[in-house]
mmCIF file of C-alpha atoms in Angstrom:
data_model
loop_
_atom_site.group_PDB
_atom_site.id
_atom_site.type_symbol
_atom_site.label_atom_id
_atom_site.label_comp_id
_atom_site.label_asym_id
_atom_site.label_seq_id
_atom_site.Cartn_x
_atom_site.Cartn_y
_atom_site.Cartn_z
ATOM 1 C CA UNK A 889 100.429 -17.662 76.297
ATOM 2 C CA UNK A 890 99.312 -13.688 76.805
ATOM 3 C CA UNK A 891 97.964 -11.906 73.773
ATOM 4 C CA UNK A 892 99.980 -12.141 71.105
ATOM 5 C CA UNK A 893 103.234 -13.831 72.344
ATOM 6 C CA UNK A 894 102.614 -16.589 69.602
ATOM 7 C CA UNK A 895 102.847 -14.106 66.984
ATOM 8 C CA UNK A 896 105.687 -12.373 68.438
ATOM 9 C CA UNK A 897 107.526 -15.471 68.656
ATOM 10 C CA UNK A 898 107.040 -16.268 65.136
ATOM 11 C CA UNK A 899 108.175 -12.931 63.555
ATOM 12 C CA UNK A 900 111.372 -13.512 65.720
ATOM 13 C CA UNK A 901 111.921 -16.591 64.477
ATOM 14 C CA UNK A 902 111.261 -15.853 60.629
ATOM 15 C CA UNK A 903 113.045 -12.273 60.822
ATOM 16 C CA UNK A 904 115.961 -14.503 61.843
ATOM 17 C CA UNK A 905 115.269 -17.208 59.476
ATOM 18 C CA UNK A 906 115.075 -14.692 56.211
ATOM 19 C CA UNK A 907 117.497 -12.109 58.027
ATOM 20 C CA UNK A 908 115.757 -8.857 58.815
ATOM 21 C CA UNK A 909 115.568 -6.942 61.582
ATOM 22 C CA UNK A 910 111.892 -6.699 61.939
ATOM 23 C CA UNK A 911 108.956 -9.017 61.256
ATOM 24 C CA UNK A 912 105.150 -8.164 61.043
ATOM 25 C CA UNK A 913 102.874 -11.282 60.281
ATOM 26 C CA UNK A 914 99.463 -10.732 58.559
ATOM 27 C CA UNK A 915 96.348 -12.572 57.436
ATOM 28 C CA UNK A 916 97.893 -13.087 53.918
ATOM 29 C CA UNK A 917 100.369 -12.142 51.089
ATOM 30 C CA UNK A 918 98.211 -9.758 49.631
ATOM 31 C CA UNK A 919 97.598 -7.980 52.947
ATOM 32 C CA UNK A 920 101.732 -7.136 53.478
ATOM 33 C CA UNK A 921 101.773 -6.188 49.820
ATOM 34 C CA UNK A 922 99.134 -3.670 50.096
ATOM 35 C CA UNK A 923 100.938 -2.535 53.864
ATOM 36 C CA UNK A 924 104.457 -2.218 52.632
ATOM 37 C CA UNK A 925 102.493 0.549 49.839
ATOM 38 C CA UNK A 926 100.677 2.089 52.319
ATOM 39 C CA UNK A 927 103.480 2.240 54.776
ATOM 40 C CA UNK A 928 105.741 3.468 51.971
ATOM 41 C CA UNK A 929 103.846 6.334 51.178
ATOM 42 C CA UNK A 930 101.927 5.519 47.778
ATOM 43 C CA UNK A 931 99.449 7.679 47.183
ATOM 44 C CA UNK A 932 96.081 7.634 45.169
ATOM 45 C CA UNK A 933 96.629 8.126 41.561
ATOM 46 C CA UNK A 934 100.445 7.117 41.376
ATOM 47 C CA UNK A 935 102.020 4.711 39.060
ATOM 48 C CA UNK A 936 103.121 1.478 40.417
ATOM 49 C CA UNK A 937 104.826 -0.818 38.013
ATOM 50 C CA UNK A 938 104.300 -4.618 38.242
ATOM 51 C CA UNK A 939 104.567 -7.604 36.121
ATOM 52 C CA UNK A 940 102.001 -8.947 34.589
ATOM 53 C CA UNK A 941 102.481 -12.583 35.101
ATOM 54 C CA UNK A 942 102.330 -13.428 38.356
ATOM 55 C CA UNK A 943 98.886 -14.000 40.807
ATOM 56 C CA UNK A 944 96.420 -10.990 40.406
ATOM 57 C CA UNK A 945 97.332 -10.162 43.903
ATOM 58 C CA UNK A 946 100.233 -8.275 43.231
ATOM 59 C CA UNK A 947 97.997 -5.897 40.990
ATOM 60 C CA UNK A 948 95.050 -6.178 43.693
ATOM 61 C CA UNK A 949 97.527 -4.652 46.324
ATOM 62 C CA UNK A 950 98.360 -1.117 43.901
ATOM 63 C CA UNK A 951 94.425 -0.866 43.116
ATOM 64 C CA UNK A 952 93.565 -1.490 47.074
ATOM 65 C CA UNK A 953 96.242 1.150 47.982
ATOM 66 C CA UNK A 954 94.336 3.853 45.374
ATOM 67 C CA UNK A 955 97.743 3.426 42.875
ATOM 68 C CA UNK A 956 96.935 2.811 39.176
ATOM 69 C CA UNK A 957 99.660 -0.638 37.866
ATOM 70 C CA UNK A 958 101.745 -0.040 35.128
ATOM 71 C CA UNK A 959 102.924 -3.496 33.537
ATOM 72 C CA UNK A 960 106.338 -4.246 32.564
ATOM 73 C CA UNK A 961 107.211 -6.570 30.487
ATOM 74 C CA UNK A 962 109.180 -9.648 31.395
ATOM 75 C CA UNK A 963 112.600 -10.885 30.237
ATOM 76 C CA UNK A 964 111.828 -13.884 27.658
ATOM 77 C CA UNK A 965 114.361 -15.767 29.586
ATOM 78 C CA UNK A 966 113.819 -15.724 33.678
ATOM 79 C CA UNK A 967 110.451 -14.635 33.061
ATOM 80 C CA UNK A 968 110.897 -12.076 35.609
ATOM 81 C CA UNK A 969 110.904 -8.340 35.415
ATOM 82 C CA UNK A 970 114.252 -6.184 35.725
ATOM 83 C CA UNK A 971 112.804 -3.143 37.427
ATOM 84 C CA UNK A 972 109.462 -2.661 38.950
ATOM 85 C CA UNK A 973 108.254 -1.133 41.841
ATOM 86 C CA UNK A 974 106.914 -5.098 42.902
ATOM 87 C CA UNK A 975 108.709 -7.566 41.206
ATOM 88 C CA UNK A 976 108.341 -11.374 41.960
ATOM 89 C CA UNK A 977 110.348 -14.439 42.040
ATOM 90 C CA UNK A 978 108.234 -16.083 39.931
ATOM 91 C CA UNK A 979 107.654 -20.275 40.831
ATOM 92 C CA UNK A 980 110.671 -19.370 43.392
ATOM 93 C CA UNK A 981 113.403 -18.041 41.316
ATOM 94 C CA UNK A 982 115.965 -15.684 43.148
ATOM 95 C CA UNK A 983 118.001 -13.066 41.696
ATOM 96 C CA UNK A 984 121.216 -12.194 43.869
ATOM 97 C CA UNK A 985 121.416 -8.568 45.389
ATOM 98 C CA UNK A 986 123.835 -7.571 43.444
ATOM 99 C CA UNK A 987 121.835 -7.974 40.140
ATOM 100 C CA UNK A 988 118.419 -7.042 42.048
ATOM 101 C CA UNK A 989 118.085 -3.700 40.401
ATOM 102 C CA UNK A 990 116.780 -2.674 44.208
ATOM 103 C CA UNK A 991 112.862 -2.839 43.747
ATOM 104 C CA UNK A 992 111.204 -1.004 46.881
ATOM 105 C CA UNK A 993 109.311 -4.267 47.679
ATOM 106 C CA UNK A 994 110.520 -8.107 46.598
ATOM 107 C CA UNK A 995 107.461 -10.277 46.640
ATOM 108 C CA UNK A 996 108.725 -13.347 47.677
ATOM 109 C CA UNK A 997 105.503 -15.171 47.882
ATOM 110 C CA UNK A 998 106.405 -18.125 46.249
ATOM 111 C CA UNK A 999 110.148 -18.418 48.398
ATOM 112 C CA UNK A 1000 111.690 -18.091 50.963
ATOM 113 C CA UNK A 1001 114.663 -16.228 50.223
ATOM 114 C CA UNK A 1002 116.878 -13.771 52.433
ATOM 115 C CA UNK A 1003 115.507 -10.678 52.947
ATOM 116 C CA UNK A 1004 117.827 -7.981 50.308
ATOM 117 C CA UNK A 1005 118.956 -4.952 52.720
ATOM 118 C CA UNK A 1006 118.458 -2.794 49.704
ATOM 119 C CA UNK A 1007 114.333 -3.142 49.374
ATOM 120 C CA UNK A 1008 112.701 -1.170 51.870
ATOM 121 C CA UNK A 1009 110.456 -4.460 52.306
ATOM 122 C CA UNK A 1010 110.329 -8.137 51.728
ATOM 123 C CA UNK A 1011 106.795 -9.768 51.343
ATOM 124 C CA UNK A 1012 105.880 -13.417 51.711
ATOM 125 C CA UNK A 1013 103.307 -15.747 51.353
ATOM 126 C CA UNK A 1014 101.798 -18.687 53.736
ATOM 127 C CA UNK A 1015 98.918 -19.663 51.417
ATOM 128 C CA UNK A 1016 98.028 -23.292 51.982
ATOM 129 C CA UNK A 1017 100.093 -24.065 48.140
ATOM 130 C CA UNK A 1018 103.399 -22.074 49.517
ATOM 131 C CA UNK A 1019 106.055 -23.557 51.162
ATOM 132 C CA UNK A 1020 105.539 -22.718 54.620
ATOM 133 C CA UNK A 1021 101.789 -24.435 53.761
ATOM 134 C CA UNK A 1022 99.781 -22.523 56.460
ATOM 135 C CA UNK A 1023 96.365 -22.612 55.103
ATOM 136 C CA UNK A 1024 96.754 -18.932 55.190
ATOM 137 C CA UNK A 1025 99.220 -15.710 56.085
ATOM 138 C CA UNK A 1026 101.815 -13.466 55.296
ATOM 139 C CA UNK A 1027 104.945 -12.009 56.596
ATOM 140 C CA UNK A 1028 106.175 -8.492 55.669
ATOM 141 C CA UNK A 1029 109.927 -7.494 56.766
ATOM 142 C CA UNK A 1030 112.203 -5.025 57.007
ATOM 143 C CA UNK A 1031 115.326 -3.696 58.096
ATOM 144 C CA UNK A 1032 113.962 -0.002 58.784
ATOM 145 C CA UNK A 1033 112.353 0.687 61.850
ATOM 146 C CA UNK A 1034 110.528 3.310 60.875
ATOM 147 C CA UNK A 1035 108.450 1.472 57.850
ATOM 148 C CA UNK A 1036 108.160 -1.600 60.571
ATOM 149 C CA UNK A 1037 106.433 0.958 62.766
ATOM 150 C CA UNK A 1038 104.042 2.396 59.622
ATOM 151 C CA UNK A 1039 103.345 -1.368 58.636
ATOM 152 C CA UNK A 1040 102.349 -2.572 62.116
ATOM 153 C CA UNK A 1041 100.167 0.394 62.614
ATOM 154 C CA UNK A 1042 98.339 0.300 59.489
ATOM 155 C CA UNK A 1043 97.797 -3.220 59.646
ATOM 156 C CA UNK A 1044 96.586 -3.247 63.640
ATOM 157 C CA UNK A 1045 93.396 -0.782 62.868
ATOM 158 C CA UNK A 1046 95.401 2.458 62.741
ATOM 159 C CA UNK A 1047 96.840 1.564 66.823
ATOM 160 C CA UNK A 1048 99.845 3.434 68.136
ATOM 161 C CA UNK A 1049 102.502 0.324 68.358
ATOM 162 C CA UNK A 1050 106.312 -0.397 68.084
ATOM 163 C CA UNK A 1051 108.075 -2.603 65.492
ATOM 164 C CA UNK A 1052 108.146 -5.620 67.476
ATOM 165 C CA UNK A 1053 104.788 -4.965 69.093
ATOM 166 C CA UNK A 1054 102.083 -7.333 67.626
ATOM 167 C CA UNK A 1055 99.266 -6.364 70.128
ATOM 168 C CA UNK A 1056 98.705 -3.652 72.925
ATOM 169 C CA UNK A 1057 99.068 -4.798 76.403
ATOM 170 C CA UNK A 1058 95.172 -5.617 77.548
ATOM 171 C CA UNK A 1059 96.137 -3.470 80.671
ATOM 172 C CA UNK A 1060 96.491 -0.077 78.429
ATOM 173 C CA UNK A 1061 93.563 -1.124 76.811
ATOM 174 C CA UNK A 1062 91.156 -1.146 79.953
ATOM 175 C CA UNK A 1063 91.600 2.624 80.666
ATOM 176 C CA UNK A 1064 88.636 4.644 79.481
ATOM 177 C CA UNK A 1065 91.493 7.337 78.280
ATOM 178 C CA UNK A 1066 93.681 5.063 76.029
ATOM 179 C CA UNK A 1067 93.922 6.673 72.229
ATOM 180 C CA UNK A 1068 93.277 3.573 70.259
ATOM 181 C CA UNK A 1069 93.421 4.761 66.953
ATOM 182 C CA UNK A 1070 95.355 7.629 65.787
ATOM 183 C CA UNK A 1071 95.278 6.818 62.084
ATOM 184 C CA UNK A 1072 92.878 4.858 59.701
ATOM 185 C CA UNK A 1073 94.478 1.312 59.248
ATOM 186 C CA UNK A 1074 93.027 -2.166 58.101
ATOM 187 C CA UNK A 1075 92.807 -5.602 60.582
ATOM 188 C CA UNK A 1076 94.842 -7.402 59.136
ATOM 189 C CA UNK A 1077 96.743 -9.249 61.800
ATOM 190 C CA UNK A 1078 97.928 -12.856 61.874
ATOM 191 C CA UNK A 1079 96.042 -15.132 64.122
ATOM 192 C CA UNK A 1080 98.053 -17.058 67.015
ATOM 193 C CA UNK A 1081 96.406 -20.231 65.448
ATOM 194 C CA UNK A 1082 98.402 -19.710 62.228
ATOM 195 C CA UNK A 1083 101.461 -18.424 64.324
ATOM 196 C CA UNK A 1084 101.847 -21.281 66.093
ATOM 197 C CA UNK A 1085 101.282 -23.706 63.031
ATOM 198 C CA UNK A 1086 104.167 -21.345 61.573
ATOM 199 C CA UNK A 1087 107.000 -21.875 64.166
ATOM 200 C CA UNK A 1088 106.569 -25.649 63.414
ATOM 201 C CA UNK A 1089 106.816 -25.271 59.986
ATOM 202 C CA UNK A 1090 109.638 -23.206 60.101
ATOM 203 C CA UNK A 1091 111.997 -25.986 62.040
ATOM 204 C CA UNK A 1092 111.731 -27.684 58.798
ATOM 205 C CA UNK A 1093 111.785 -25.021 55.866
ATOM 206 C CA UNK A 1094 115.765 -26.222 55.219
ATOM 207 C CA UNK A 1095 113.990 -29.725 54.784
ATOM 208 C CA UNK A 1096 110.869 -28.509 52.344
ATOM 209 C CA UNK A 1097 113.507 -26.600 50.214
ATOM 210 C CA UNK A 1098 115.278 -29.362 49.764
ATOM 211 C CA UNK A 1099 112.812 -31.608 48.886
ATOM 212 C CA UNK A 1100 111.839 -29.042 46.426
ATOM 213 C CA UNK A 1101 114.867 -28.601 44.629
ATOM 214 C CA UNK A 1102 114.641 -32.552 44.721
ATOM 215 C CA UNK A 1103 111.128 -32.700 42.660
ATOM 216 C CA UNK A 1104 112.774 -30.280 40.720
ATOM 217 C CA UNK A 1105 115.330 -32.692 40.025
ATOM 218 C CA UNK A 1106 112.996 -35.113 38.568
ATOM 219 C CA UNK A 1107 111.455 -33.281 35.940
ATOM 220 C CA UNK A 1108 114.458 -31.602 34.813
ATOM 221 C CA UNK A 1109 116.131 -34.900 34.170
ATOM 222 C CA UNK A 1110 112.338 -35.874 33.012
ATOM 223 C CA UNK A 1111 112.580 -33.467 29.886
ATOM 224 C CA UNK A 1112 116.439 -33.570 29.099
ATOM 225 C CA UNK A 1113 117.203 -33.626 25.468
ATOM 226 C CA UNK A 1114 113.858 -32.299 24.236
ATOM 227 C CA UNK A 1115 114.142 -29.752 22.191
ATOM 228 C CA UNK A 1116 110.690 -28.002 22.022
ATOM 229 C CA UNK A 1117 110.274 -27.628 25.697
ATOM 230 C CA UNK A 1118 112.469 -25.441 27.856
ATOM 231 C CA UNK A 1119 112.741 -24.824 31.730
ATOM 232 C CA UNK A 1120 112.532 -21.143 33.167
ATOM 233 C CA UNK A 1121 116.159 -20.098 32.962
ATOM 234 C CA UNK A 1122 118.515 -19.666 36.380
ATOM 235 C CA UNK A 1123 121.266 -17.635 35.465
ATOM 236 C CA UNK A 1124 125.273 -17.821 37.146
ATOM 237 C CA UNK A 1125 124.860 -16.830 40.484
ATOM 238 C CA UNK A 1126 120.903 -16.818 41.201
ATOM 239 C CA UNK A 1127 119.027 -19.541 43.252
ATOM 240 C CA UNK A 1128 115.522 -21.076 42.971
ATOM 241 C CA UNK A 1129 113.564 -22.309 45.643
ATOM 242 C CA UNK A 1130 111.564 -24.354 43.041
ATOM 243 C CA UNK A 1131 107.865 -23.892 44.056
ATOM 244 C CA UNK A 1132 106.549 -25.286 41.234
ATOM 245 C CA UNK A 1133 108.877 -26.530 38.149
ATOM 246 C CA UNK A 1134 108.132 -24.490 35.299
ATOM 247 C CA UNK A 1135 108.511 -25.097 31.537
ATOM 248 C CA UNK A 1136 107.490 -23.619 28.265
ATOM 249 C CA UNK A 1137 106.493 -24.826 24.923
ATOM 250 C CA UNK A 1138 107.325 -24.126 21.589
ATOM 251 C CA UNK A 1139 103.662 -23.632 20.901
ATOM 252 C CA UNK A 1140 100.380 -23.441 23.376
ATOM 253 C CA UNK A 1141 99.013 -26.619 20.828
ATOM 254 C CA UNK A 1142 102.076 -28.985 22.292
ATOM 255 C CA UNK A 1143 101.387 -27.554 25.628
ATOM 256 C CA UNK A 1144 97.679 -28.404 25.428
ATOM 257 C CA UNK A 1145 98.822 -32.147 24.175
ATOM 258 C CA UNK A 1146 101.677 -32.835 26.226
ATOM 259 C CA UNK A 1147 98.911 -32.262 29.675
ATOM 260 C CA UNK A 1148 97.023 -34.599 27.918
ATOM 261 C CA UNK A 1149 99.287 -37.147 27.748
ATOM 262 C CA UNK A 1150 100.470 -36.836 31.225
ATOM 263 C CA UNK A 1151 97.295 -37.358 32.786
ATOM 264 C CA UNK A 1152 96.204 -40.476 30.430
ATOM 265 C CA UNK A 1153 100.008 -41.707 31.194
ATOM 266 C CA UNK A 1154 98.943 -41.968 35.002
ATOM 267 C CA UNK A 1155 100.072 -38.161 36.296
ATOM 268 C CA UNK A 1156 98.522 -35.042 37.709
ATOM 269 C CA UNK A 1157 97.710 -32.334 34.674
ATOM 270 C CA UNK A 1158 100.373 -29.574 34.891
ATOM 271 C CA UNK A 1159 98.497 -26.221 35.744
ATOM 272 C CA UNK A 1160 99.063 -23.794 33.576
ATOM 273 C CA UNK A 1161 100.194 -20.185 33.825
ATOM 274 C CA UNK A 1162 97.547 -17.461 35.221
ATOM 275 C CA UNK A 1163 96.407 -15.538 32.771
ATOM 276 C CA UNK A 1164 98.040 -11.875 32.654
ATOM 277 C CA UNK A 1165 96.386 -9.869 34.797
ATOM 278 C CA UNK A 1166 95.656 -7.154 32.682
ATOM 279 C CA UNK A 1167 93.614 -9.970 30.568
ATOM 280 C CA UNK A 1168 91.115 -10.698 33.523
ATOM 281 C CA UNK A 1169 87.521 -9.383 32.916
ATOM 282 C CA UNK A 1170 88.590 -7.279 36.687
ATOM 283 C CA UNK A 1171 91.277 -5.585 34.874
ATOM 284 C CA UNK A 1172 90.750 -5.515 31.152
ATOM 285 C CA UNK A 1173 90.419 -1.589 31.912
ATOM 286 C CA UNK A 1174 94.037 -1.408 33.281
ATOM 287 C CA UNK A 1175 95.741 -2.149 29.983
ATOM 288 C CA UNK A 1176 94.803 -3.311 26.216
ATOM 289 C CA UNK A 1177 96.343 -6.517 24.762
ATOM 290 C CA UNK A 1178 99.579 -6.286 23.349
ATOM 291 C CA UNK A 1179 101.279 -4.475 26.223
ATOM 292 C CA UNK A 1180 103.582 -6.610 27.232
ATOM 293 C CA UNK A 1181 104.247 -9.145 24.263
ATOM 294 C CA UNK A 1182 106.702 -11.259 25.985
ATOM 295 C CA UNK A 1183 104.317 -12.030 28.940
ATOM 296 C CA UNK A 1184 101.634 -12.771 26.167
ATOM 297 C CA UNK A 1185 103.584 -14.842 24.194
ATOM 298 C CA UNK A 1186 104.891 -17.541 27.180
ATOM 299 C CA UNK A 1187 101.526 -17.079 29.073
ATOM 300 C CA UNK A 1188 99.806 -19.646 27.042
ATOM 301 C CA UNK A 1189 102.944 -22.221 26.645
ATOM 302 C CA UNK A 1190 103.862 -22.335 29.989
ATOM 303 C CA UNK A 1191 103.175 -25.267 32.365
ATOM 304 C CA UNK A 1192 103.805 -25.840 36.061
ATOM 305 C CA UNK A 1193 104.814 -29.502 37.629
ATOM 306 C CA UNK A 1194 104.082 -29.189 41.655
ATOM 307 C CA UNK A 1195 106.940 -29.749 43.788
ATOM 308 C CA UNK A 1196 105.290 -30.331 46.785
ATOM 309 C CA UNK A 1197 105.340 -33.989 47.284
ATOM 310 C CA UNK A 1198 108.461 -36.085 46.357
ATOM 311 C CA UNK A 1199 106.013 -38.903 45.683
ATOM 312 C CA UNK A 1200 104.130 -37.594 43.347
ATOM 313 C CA UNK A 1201 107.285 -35.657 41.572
ATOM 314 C CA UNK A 1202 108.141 -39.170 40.576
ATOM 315 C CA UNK A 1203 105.055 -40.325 39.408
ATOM 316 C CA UNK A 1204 104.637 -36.942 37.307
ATOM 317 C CA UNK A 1205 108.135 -36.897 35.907
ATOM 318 C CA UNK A 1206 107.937 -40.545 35.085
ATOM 319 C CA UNK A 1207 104.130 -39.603 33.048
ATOM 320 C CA UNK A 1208 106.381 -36.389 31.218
ATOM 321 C CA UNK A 1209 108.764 -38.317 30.349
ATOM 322 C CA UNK A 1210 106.737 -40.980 28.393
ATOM 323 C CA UNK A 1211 104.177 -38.168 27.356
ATOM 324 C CA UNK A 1212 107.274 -36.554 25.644
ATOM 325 C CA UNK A 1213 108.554 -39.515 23.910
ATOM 326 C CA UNK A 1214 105.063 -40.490 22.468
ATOM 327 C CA UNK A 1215 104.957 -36.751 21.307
ATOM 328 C CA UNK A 1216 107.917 -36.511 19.933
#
């Protein structure tokens, strides 16, 4: 295929797939995060609220844009954040547009939900642990052409290029007069490797949802009736794409001894929660402890069952569910 027609064909197909008008695919999730800033005009020295629990990389993306995070607490409930300038559906879960509270960017790194027409920009995640399992990559979309055009040029080393244009024709680039660059921008375009690895995921991603919400299944019937552990909340009306199956503890000391038992039961140890990114040794400057108590309170009691494998759902929830009776 010419230069970049496997790319092209793969934002058609996921623009389609998550319905937006335009794609742009990138190395990885942190790459359209720190695009859709750019491209959206945040400038050195603003404020850019973001949760605190969720992967660093949502914080990495403000910092590498110049922006200074402000962290907003989460609801003790969803675990999610009402308004931020980046909120996340955290392990997959999906708040409906009409309850969305229209953040400027919906980091939907660990779904793969519809793009919202209100956000100026959707941003997802390929990492090799994501649904779409890439290895690596991101897709960043949009229904405005005008931010398509400002992501695909800062991500394509400053190039002049069009929303649906993931490379310059080689023959433009042969004269000695072509204007390459007419602003600074980073490299961080998707590779046709990863592209084409992409379009066969995506035949399947109805399949790898379901499966998902299948695992899901498993641990949620798994835990039923016990009273000291409880799953992350889906209100009336949202979805969850279920990329891992979260639950909290009553206390971080039951957490600690209920992944114990799993694993000497025969299952995989839950992983736990990151830490809040404000609590990494990177960030401790960003914020002092106590700034968002909700976020520190469930950080340490929450635990994550993978989802990626139907197989080893089974095995896991059969391990929680005789972990839980021997700890009850």
């Amino acid at each position: 295929m010419k230069n970049g027609e496997m790319v092209a064909a793969f934002e058609r197909e996921f623009a389609q797939y998550v319905g937006a008008k335009y794609a742009i695919a990138l190395c990885n999730g942190t790459a359209t995060l720190h695009t859709a800033l750019v491209a959206l005009g945040v400038r050195p020295g603003e404020w850019v609220a973001v949760p605190p629990l969720t992967m660093a990389s949502t914080t990495m993306a403000v910092l590498h844009a110049g922006a200074v995070p402000r962290f907003v607490d989460v609801d003790p409930a969803t675990w999610v954040v009402d308004k931020a300038y980046i909120a996340v559906s955290l392990y997959g879960l999906c708040r409906p547009a009409a309850e969305w509270g229209v953040p400027l960017i919906d980091d939907a790194a660990q779904t793969l939900r519809h793009h919202h027409s209100g956000c100026a920009f959707t941003s997802y995640s390929f990492q090799a642990s994501k649904i779409l399992a890439l290895g690596e990559g991101g897709m960043l979309v949009t229904d405005d052409e005008e931010l398509a055009i400002k992501a695909r040029e800062f991500s394509s080393l400053g190039y002049r290029m069009k929303a649906d244009q993931p490379r310059i024709d080689p023959a433009m680039l042969k004269s000695p007069t072509f204007e390459r660059h007419h602003l600074l921008g980073w490299n961080y375009r998707m590779n046709a490797l990863t592209a084409a690895e992409g379009l066969r995921q995506l035949v399947r991603a109805d399949a790898l949802l379901r499966e998902r919400r299948e695992a899901a299944a498993m641990y949620r019937d798994a835990i039923a009736g016990c009273d000291w552990l409880t799953p992350q909340h889906v209100p009336e009306g949202w979805t969850h794409d279920y990329w891992t199956y979260a639950v909290v503890a009553d206390t971080p000391e039951r957490a600690l001894r209920l992944a114990d038992a799993i694993v000497a039961l025969g299952g995989e140890r839950p992983y736990a929660a990151w830490r809040l990114t404000y609590t990494e040794p990177a960030f401790r400057h960003l914020a002092p402890d106590g700034t968002c108590p909700v976020a520190e309170s469930l950080q340490p009691r929450l635990m994550q069952f993978q989802t990626n494998s139907l197989a080893s759902a089974e095995r896991n929830a059969a391990a929680l569910r005789k972990a839980i009776a021997e700890l009850a």
